[in-house]
Amino acid sequence: MNSKDTMPISEARKRIFEIAEEVQKPGKQYTLTERGRPKMAIMSVEERDSMLETLEVMRIFPDLDKTIAEVKRDLKSGAYKKYATLEQLEKQYGIKPKISKKKNGVRSHRPRASK
């Protein structure tokens, strides 16, 4: 715990608006204490959502690092050429990509169930 980012709840109460601004900076968090012991943390909603999303991905794909390493090997060896194509997956799972508007210069595809 960084003592600069740790403070008693009573002090945080007095500085809540300042703290609310500070935590908008990437990576900025505060630990609030009660009787000298950590009691709670304050961070931006964006950072909290990012952490929750990361945890969800880790829960769904517990071996993601191994999968990425495997794909990298397949790219080097050419084994990726045996992967199913988008068209094959669409047919197999009955989905069609829904093209959304460009966001930040990138066009994204979102699957939707076919009728």
C-alpha atoms as a PDB file:
ATOM      1  CA  MET A   1       0.000   0.000   0.000  1.00  0.00           C
ATOM      2  CA  ASN A   2       1.318   3.393  -0.980  1.00  0.00           C
ATOM      3  CA  SER A   3       0.812   5.741   1.980  1.00  0.00           C
ATOM      4  CA  LYS A   4       0.156   8.616  -0.438  1.00  0.00           C
ATOM      5  CA  ASP A   5      -2.877   6.753  -1.815  1.00  0.00           C
ATOM      6  CA  THR A   6      -4.066   5.544   1.586  1.00  0.00           C
ATOM      7  CA  MET A   7      -6.108   7.667   3.953  1.00  0.00           C
ATOM      8  CA  PRO A   8      -8.606   7.384   6.766  1.00  0.00           C
ATOM      9  CA  ILE A   9     -12.269   7.317   5.759  1.00  0.00           C
ATOM     10  CA  SER A  10     -12.800  10.510   7.776  1.00  0.00           C
ATOM     11  CA  GLU A  11     -10.255  12.374   5.610  1.00  0.00           C
ATOM     12  CA  ALA A  12     -11.705  10.898   2.410  1.00  0.00           C
ATOM     13  CA  ARG A  13     -15.137  12.173   3.427  1.00  0.00           C
ATOM     14  CA  LYS A  14     -13.741  15.730   3.469  1.00  0.00           C
ATOM     15  CA  ARG A  15     -11.974  15.278   0.103  1.00  0.00           C
ATOM     16  CA  ILE A  16     -14.503  13.086  -1.730  1.00  0.00           C
ATOM     17  CA  PHE A  17     -14.887  15.385  -4.771  1.00  0.00           C
ATOM     18  CA  GLU A  18     -11.117  15.724  -5.158  1.00  0.00           C
ATOM     19  CA  ILE A  19     -10.716  11.941  -4.848  1.00  0.00           C
ATOM     20  CA  ALA A  20     -13.500  11.372  -7.388  1.00  0.00           C
ATOM     21  CA  GLU A  21     -11.527  13.485  -9.891  1.00  0.00           C
ATOM     22  CA  GLU A  22      -8.186  11.857  -9.068  1.00  0.00           C
ATOM     23  CA  VAL A  23      -9.379   8.286  -9.620  1.00  0.00           C
ATOM     24  CA  GLN A  24     -10.334   9.166 -13.193  1.00  0.00           C
ATOM     25  CA  LYS A  25      -6.611   9.009 -14.008  1.00  0.00           C
ATOM     26  CA  PRO A  26      -5.550   5.563 -15.287  1.00  0.00           C
ATOM     27  CA  GLY A  27      -4.303   3.306 -12.504  1.00  0.00           C
ATOM     28  CA  LYS A  28      -5.188   5.767  -9.735  1.00  0.00           C
ATOM     29  CA  GLN A  29      -6.895   4.177  -6.731  1.00  0.00           C
ATOM     30  CA  TYR A  30      -7.268   4.986  -3.066  1.00  0.00           C
ATOM     31  CA  THR A  31      -7.358   2.662  -0.085  1.00  0.00           C
ATOM     32  CA  LEU A  32      -9.470   3.990   2.763  1.00  0.00           C
ATOM     33  CA  THR A  33      -8.746   2.882   6.289  1.00  0.00           C
ATOM     34  CA  GLU A  34     -10.683   2.608   9.514  1.00  0.00           C
ATOM     35  CA  ARG A  35      -8.649   2.528  12.725  1.00  0.00           C
ATOM     36  CA  GLY A  36      -5.522   2.163  10.584  1.00  0.00           C
ATOM     37  CA  ARG A  37      -6.726  -0.959   8.780  1.00  0.00           C
ATOM     38  CA  PRO A  38      -7.691  -1.108   5.080  1.00  0.00           C
ATOM     39  CA  LYS A  39     -11.477  -1.003   4.832  1.00  0.00           C
ATOM     40  CA  MET A  40     -12.301  -0.203   1.191  1.00  0.00           C
ATOM     41  CA  ALA A  41     -10.893   0.907  -2.139  1.00  0.00           C
ATOM     42  CA  ILE A  42     -11.996   3.669  -4.479  1.00  0.00           C
ATOM     43  CA  MET A  43     -11.363   3.507  -8.221  1.00  0.00           C
ATOM     44  CA  SER A  44     -13.065   4.802 -11.349  1.00  0.00           C
ATOM     45  CA  VAL A  45     -16.050   2.950 -12.753  1.00  0.00           C
ATOM     46  CA  GLU A  46     -14.117   2.506 -16.001  1.00  0.00           C
ATOM     47  CA  GLU A  47     -11.241   0.795 -14.190  1.00  0.00           C
ATOM     48  CA  ARG A  48     -13.635  -1.382 -12.166  1.00  0.00           C
ATOM     49  CA  ASP A  49     -15.487  -2.437 -15.325  1.00  0.00           C
ATOM     50  CA  SER A  50     -12.191  -3.241 -17.029  1.00  0.00           C
ATOM     51  CA  MET A  51     -11.108  -5.422 -14.091  1.00  0.00           C
ATOM     52  CA  LEU A  52     -14.454  -7.232 -14.017  1.00  0.00           C
ATOM     53  CA  GLU A  53     -14.274  -7.845 -17.763  1.00  0.00           C
ATOM     54  CA  THR A  54     -10.745  -9.216 -17.417  1.00  0.00           C
ATOM     55  CA  LEU A  55     -11.871 -11.556 -14.634  1.00  0.00           C
ATOM     56  CA  GLU A  56     -14.805 -12.722 -16.768  1.00  0.00           C
ATOM     57  CA  VAL A  57     -12.494 -13.485 -19.717  1.00  0.00           C
ATOM     58  CA  MET A  58     -10.152 -15.370 -17.383  1.00  0.00           C
ATOM     59  CA  ARG A  59     -13.108 -17.369 -16.038  1.00  0.00           C
ATOM     60  CA  ILE A  60     -14.431 -18.239 -19.504  1.00  0.00           C
ATOM     61  CA  PHE A  61     -10.982 -18.924 -20.996  1.00  0.00           C
ATOM     62  CA  PRO A  62      -8.796 -20.209 -18.134  1.00  0.00           C
ATOM     63  CA  ASP A  63      -6.163 -21.474 -20.591  1.00  0.00           C
ATOM     64  CA  LEU A  64      -6.129 -18.409 -22.838  1.00  0.00           C
ATOM     65  CA  ASP A  65      -2.346 -18.032 -22.630  1.00  0.00           C
ATOM     66  CA  LYS A  66      -1.906 -21.630 -23.818  1.00  0.00           C
ATOM     67  CA  THR A  67      -4.414 -21.094 -26.635  1.00  0.00           C
ATOM     68  CA  ILE A  68      -2.582 -17.968 -27.796  1.00  0.00           C
ATOM     69  CA  ALA A  69       0.746 -19.836 -27.763  1.00  0.00           C
ATOM     70  CA  GLU A  70      -0.857 -22.663 -29.753  1.00  0.00           C
ATOM     71  CA  VAL A  71      -2.225 -20.256 -32.362  1.00  0.00           C
ATOM     72  CA  LYS A  72       1.194 -18.604 -32.674  1.00  0.00           C
ATOM     73  CA  ARG A  73       2.754 -22.026 -33.313  1.00  0.00           C
ATOM     74  CA  ASP A  74       0.043 -22.789 -35.876  1.00  0.00           C
ATOM     75  CA  LEU A  75       0.746 -19.503 -37.649  1.00  0.00           C
ATOM     76  CA  LYS A  76       4.445 -20.333 -37.892  1.00  0.00           C
ATOM     77  CA  SER A  77       3.884 -23.930 -39.021  1.00  0.00           C
ATOM     78  CA  GLY A  78       0.995 -23.221 -41.386  1.00  0.00           C
ATOM     79  CA  ALA A  79      -1.386 -25.454 -39.414  1.00  0.00           C
ATOM     80  CA  TYR A  80      -3.807 -22.511 -39.198  1.00  0.00           C
ATOM     81  CA  LYS A  81      -4.795 -23.270 -42.803  1.00  0.00           C
ATOM     82  CA  LYS A  82      -6.821 -26.188 -41.435  1.00  0.00           C
ATOM     83  CA  TYR A  83      -8.887 -23.844 -39.222  1.00  0.00           C
ATOM     84  CA  ALA A  84     -12.567 -23.473 -40.082  1.00  0.00           C
ATOM     85  CA  THR A  85     -13.381 -20.421 -42.176  1.00  0.00           C
ATOM     86  CA  LEU A  86     -15.858 -17.773 -41.105  1.00  0.00           C
ATOM     87  CA  GLU A  87     -18.297 -19.069 -43.698  1.00  0.00           C
ATOM     88  CA  GLN A  88     -17.998 -22.628 -42.335  1.00  0.00           C
ATOM     89  CA  LEU A  89     -18.613 -21.423 -38.778  1.00  0.00           C
ATOM     90  CA  GLU A  90     -21.608 -19.341 -39.879  1.00  0.00           C
ATOM     91  CA  LYS A  91     -23.113 -22.391 -41.555  1.00  0.00           C
ATOM     92  CA  GLN A  92     -22.301 -24.733 -38.655  1.00  0.00           C
ATOM     93  CA  TYR A  93     -23.722 -22.437 -35.960  1.00  0.00           C
ATOM     94  CA  GLY A  94     -26.431 -20.720 -38.013  1.00  0.00           C
ATOM     95  CA  ILE A  95     -25.160 -17.201 -37.513  1.00  0.00           C
ATOM     96  CA  LYS A  96     -24.494 -14.277 -39.804  1.00  0.00           C
ATOM     97  CA  PRO A  97     -22.174 -11.411 -38.905  1.00  0.00           C
ATOM     98  CA  LYS A  98     -23.915  -8.113 -38.343  1.00  0.00           C
ATOM     99  CA  ILE A  99     -21.668  -5.355 -39.615  1.00  0.00           C
ATOM    100  CA  SER A 100     -21.731  -2.343 -37.320  1.00  0.00           C
ATOM    101  CA  LYS A 101     -20.663   1.183 -38.135  1.00  0.00           C
ATOM    102  CA  LYS A 102     -16.994   1.947 -37.956  1.00  0.00           C
ATOM    103  CA  LYS A 103     -15.817   2.819 -34.483  1.00  0.00           C
ATOM    104  CA  ASN A 104     -12.402   4.430 -34.212  1.00  0.00           C
ATOM    105  CA  GLY A 105     -11.768   3.503 -37.838  1.00  0.00           C
ATOM    106  CA  VAL A 106     -12.419  -0.197 -37.184  1.00  0.00           C
ATOM    107  CA  ARG A 107     -15.353  -2.139 -38.526  1.00  0.00           C
ATOM    108  CA  SER A 108     -16.571  -4.756 -36.089  1.00  0.00           C
ATOM    109  CA  HIS A 109     -18.587  -7.888 -36.730  1.00  0.00           C
ATOM    110  CA  ARG A 110     -21.222  -9.003 -34.291  1.00  0.00           C
ATOM    111  CA  PRO A 111     -22.833 -12.414 -34.755  1.00  0.00           C
ATOM    112  CA  ARG A 112     -26.588 -12.633 -34.862  1.00  0.00           C
ATOM    113  CA  ALA A 113     -28.777 -15.693 -35.051  1.00  0.00           C
ATOM    114  CA  SER A 114     -30.051 -16.439 -38.532  1.00  0.00           C
ATOM    115  CA  LYS A 115     -33.756 -16.724 -39.121  1.00  0.00           C
END
